[in-house]
GROMACS .gro file of C-alpha atoms in nm:
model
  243
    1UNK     CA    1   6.638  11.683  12.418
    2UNK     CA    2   6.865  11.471  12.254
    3UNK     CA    3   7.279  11.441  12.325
    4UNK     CA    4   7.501  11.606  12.067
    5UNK     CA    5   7.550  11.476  11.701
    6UNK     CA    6   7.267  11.298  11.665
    7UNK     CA    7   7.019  11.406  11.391
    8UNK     CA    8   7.309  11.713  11.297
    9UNK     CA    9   7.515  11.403  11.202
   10UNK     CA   10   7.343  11.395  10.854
   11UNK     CA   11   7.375  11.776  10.806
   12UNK     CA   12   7.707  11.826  11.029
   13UNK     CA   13   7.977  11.864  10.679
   14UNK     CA   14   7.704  12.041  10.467
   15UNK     CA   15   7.633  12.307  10.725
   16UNK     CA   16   8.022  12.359  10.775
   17UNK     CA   17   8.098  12.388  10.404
   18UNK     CA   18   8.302  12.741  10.467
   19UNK     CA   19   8.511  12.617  10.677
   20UNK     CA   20   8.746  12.519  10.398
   21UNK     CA   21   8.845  12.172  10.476
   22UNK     CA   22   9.074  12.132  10.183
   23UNK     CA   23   9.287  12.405  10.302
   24UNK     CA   24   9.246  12.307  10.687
   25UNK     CA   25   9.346  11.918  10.575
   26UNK     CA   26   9.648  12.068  10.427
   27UNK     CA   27   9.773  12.248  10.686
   28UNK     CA   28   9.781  11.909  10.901
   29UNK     CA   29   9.920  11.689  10.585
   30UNK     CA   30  10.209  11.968  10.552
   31UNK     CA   31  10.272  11.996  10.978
   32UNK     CA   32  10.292  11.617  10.984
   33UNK     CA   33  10.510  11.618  10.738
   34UNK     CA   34  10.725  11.804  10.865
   35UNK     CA   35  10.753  11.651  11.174
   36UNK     CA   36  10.866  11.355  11.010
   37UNK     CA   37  10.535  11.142  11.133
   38UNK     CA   38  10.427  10.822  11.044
   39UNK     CA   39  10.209  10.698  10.800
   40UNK     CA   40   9.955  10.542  11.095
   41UNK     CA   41   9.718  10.774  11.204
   42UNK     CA   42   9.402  10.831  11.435
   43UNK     CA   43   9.165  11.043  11.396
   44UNK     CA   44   9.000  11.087  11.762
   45UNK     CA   45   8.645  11.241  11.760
   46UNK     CA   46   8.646  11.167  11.346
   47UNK     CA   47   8.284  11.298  11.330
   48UNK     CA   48   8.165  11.247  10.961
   49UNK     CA   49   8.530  11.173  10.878
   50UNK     CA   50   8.631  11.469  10.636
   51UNK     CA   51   8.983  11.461  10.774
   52UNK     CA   52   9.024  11.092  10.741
   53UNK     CA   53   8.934  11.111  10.399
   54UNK     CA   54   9.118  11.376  10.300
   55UNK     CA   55   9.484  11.195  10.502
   56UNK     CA   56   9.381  10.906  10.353
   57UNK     CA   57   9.365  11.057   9.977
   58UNK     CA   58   9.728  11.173  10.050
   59UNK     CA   59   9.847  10.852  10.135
   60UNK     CA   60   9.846  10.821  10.507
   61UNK     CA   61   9.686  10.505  10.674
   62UNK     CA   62   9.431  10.673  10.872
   63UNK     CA   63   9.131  10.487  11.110
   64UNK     CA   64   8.831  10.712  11.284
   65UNK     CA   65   8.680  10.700  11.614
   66UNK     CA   66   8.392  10.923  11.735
   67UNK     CA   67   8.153  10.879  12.021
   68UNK     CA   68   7.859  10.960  11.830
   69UNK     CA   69   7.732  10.626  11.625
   70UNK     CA   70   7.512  10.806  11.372
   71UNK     CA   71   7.831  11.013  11.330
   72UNK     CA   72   8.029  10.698  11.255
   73UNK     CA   73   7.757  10.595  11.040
   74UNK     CA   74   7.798  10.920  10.820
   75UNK     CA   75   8.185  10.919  10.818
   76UNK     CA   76   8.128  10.570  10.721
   77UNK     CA   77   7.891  10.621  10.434
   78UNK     CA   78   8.095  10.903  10.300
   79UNK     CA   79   8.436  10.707  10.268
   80UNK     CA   80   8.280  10.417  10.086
   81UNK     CA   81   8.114  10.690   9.863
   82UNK     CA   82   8.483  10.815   9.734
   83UNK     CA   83   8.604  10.399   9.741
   84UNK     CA   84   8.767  10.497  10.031
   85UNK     CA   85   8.853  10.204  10.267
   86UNK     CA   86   8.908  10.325  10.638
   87UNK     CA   87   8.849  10.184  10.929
   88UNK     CA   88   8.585  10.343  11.174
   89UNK     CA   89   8.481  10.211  11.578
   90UNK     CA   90   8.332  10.390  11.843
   91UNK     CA   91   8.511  10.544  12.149
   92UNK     CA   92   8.492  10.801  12.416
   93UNK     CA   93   8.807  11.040  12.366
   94UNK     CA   94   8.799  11.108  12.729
   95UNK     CA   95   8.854  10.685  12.833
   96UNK     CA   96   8.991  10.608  12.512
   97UNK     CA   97   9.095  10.223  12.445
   98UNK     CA   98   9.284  10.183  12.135
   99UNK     CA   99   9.325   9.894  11.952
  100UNK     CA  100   9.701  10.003  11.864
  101UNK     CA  101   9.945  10.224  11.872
  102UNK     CA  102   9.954  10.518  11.587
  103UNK     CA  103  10.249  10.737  11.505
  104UNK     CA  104  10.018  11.015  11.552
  105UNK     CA  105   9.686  11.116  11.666
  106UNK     CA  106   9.491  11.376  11.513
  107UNK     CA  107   9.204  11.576  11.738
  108UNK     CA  108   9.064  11.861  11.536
  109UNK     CA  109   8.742  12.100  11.538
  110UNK     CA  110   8.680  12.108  11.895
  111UNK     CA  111   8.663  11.758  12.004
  112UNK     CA  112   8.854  11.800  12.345
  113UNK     CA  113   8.601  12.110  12.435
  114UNK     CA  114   8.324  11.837  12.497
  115UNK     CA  115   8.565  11.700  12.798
  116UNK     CA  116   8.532  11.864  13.128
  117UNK     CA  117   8.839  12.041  13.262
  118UNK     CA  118   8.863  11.752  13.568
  119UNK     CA  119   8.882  11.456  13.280
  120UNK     CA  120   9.192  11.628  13.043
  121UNK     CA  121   9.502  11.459  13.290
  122UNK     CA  122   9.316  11.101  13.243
  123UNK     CA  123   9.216  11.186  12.868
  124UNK     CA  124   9.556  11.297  12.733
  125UNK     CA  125   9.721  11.001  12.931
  126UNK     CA  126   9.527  10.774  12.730
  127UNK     CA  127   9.623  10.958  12.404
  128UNK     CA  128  10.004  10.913  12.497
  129UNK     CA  129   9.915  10.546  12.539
  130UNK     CA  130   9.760  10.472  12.201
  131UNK     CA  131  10.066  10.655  12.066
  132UNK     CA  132  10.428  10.506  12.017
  133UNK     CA  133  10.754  10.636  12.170
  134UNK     CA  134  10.770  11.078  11.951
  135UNK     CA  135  10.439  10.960  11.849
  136UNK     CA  136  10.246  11.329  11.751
  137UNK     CA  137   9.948  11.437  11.920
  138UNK     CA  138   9.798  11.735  11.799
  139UNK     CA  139   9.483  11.839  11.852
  140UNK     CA  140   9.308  12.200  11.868
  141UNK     CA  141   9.016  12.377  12.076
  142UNK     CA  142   8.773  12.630  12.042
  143UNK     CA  143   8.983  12.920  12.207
  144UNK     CA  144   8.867  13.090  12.537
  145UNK     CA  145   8.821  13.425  12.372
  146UNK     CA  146   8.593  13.283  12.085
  147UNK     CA  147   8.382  13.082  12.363
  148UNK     CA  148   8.369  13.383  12.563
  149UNK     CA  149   8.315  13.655  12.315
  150UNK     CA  150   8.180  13.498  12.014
  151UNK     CA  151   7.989  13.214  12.124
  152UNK     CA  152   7.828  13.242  12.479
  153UNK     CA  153   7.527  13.465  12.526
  154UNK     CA  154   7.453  13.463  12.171
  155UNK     CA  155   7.269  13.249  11.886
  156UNK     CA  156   7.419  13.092  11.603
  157UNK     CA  157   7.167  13.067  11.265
  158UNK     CA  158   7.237  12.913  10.924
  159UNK     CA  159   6.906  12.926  10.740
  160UNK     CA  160   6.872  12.733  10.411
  161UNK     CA  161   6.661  12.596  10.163
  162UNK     CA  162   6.677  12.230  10.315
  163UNK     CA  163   6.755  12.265  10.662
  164UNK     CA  164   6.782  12.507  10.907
  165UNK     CA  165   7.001  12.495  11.188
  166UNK     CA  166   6.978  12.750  11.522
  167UNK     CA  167   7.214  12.747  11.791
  168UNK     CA  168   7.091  12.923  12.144
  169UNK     CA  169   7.447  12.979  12.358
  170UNK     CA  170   7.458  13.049  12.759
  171UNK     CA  171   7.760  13.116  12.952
  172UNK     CA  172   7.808  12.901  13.237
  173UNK     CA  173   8.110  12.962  13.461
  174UNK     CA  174   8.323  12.731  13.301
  175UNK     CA  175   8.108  12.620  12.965
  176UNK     CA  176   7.893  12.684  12.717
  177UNK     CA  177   7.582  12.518  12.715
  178UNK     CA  178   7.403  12.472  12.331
  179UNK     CA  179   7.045  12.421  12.284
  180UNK     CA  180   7.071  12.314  11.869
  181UNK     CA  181   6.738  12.291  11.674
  182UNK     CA  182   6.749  12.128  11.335
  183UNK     CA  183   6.445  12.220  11.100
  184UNK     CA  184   6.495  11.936  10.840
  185UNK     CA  185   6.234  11.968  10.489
  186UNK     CA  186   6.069  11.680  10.413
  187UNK     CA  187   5.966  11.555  10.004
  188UNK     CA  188   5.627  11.677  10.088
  189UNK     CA  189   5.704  12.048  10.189
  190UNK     CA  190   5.689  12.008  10.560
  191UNK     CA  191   5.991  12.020  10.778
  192UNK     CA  192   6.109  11.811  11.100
  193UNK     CA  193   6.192  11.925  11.391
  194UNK     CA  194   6.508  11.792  11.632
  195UNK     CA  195   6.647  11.911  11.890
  196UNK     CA  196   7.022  11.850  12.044
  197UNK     CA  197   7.186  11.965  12.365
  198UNK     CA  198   7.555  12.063  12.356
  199UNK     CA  199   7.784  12.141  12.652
  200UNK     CA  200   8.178  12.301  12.560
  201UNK     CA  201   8.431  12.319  12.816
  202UNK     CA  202   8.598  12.659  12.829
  203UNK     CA  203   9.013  12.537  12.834
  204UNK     CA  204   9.292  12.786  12.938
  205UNK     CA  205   9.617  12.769  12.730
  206UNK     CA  206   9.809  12.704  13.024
  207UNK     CA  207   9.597  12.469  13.198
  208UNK     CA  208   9.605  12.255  12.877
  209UNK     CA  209   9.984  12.291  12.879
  210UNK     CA  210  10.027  12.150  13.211
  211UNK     CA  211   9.815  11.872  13.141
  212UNK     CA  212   9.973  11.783  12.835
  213UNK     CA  213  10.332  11.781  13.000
  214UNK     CA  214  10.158  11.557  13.290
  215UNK     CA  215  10.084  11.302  13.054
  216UNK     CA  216  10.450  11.261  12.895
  217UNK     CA  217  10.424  11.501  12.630
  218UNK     CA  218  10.653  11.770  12.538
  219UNK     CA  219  10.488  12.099  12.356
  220UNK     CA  220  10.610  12.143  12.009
  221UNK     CA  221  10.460  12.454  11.967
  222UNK     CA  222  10.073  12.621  12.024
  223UNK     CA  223   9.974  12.833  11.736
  224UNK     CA  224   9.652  12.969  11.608
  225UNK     CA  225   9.386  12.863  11.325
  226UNK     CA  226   9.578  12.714  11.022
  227UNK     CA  227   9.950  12.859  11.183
  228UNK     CA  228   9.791  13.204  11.255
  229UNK     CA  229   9.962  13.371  11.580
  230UNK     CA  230   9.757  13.255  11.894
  231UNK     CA  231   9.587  13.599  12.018
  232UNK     CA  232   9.245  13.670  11.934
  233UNK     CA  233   9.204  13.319  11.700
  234UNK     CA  234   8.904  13.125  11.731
  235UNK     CA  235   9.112  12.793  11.771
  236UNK     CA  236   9.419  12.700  11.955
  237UNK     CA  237   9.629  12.421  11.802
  238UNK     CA  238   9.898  12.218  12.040
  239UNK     CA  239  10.120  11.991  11.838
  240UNK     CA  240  10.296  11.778  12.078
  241UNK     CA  241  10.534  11.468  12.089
  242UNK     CA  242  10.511  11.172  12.370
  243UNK     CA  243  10.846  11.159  12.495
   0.00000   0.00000   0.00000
């Protein structure tokens, strides 16, 4: 069993293709905006890089770090593709060494729910380090209630003509452990088999808060998918400054 984002790399922005990232890369461009950020941004656990490319497109100067190296490769691959120029390296979000300072830090689609709850003080207080003095962080997670109720104890399925992807979720105190199979076709009919294990930290509101004010940021606000009010969403987004 291999670690996460390895073969799903390849197949990661395809199988996620209702997940509206034009809208979703909006709603950060317009919130950053707003906050009067910087043009300099990270994005930390880039994956395939959709919302680098899509910052980038609007003008901000964006650079992508992932832990995942066939990831990088992808998000890579994908910005040359649209003679996009942006700067990729590899990096663990939860030890992160930057190579600068950014006027803000994107984290988005569940990045920080692959850090155990034990590692967020030391994570976050690298974040605030890689950003300058009301530098933004803002980063979301997979909400309890959709890890709880949606997720855990259950399988996830997305059966196509190319690839088929099946997700088998357990609850484990404090996680959710994922046992992904990819069913890849080949030219000649067949298909391919891989296999991926992920584990996602279940991270209360208020245990996130406290962490985040720990590491010298102050809370902006917490709000729901795309703005939406916090109860019952599947994602929690905290927008925060480093004070």
């Amino acid at each position: 069993m291999k670690e996460a984002y390895g073969p799903l790399a390849e197949w990661f922005e395809y199988l996620n293709d209702d997940c509206d990232y034009a809208s979703w890369s909006q709603y950060f461009i317009d919130g950053l905006s707003s906050l009067g950020a910087g043009l300099c941004g990270l994005e930390l656990g880039c994956g395939s890089g959709a919302f680098c490319r899509a910052l980038t497109r609007a003008g901000y100067h964006m650079e992508g770090a992932d832990l995942s190296a066939a990831m990088l490769t992808k998000a890579d691959r994908l910005a040359r593709e649209e003679g996009l120029r942006i700067p990729f390296f590899l990096a663990d979000a939860s030890a992160l060494k930057a190579p600068k300072q950014y006027d803000f830090i994107l984290s988005p689609n569940d990045c920080f729910n692959y850090i155990p709850q034990k590692k967020l003080p030391a994570a976050f207080a690298r974040v605030a380090k890689a950003l300058k003095k009301g530098g933004i962080f803002w980063f979301d997670v997979s909400s309890s209630y959709k890890l709880h109720h949606k997720v855990a104890d259950n399988i996830s399925a997305d059966d196509r003509e190319d690839v088929t992807y099946l997700s088998f979720n357990s609850l484990a105190k404090d996680r959710v452990e994922m046992d992904v199979t990819l069913f890849v076709k080949r030219k000649d009919g067949a298909f391919d088999r891989f296999d991926e294990h992920h584990t996602q930290y279940i991270h209360e509101e208020e245990d996130l808060s406290a962490a985040l004010s720990g590491a010298g940021f102050s809370l902006i606000r917490a709000e729901g998918h795309l703005g939406e009010h916090k109860e019952g969403s599947d994602r929690l987004n905290f927008i925060c400054r480093k004070k």
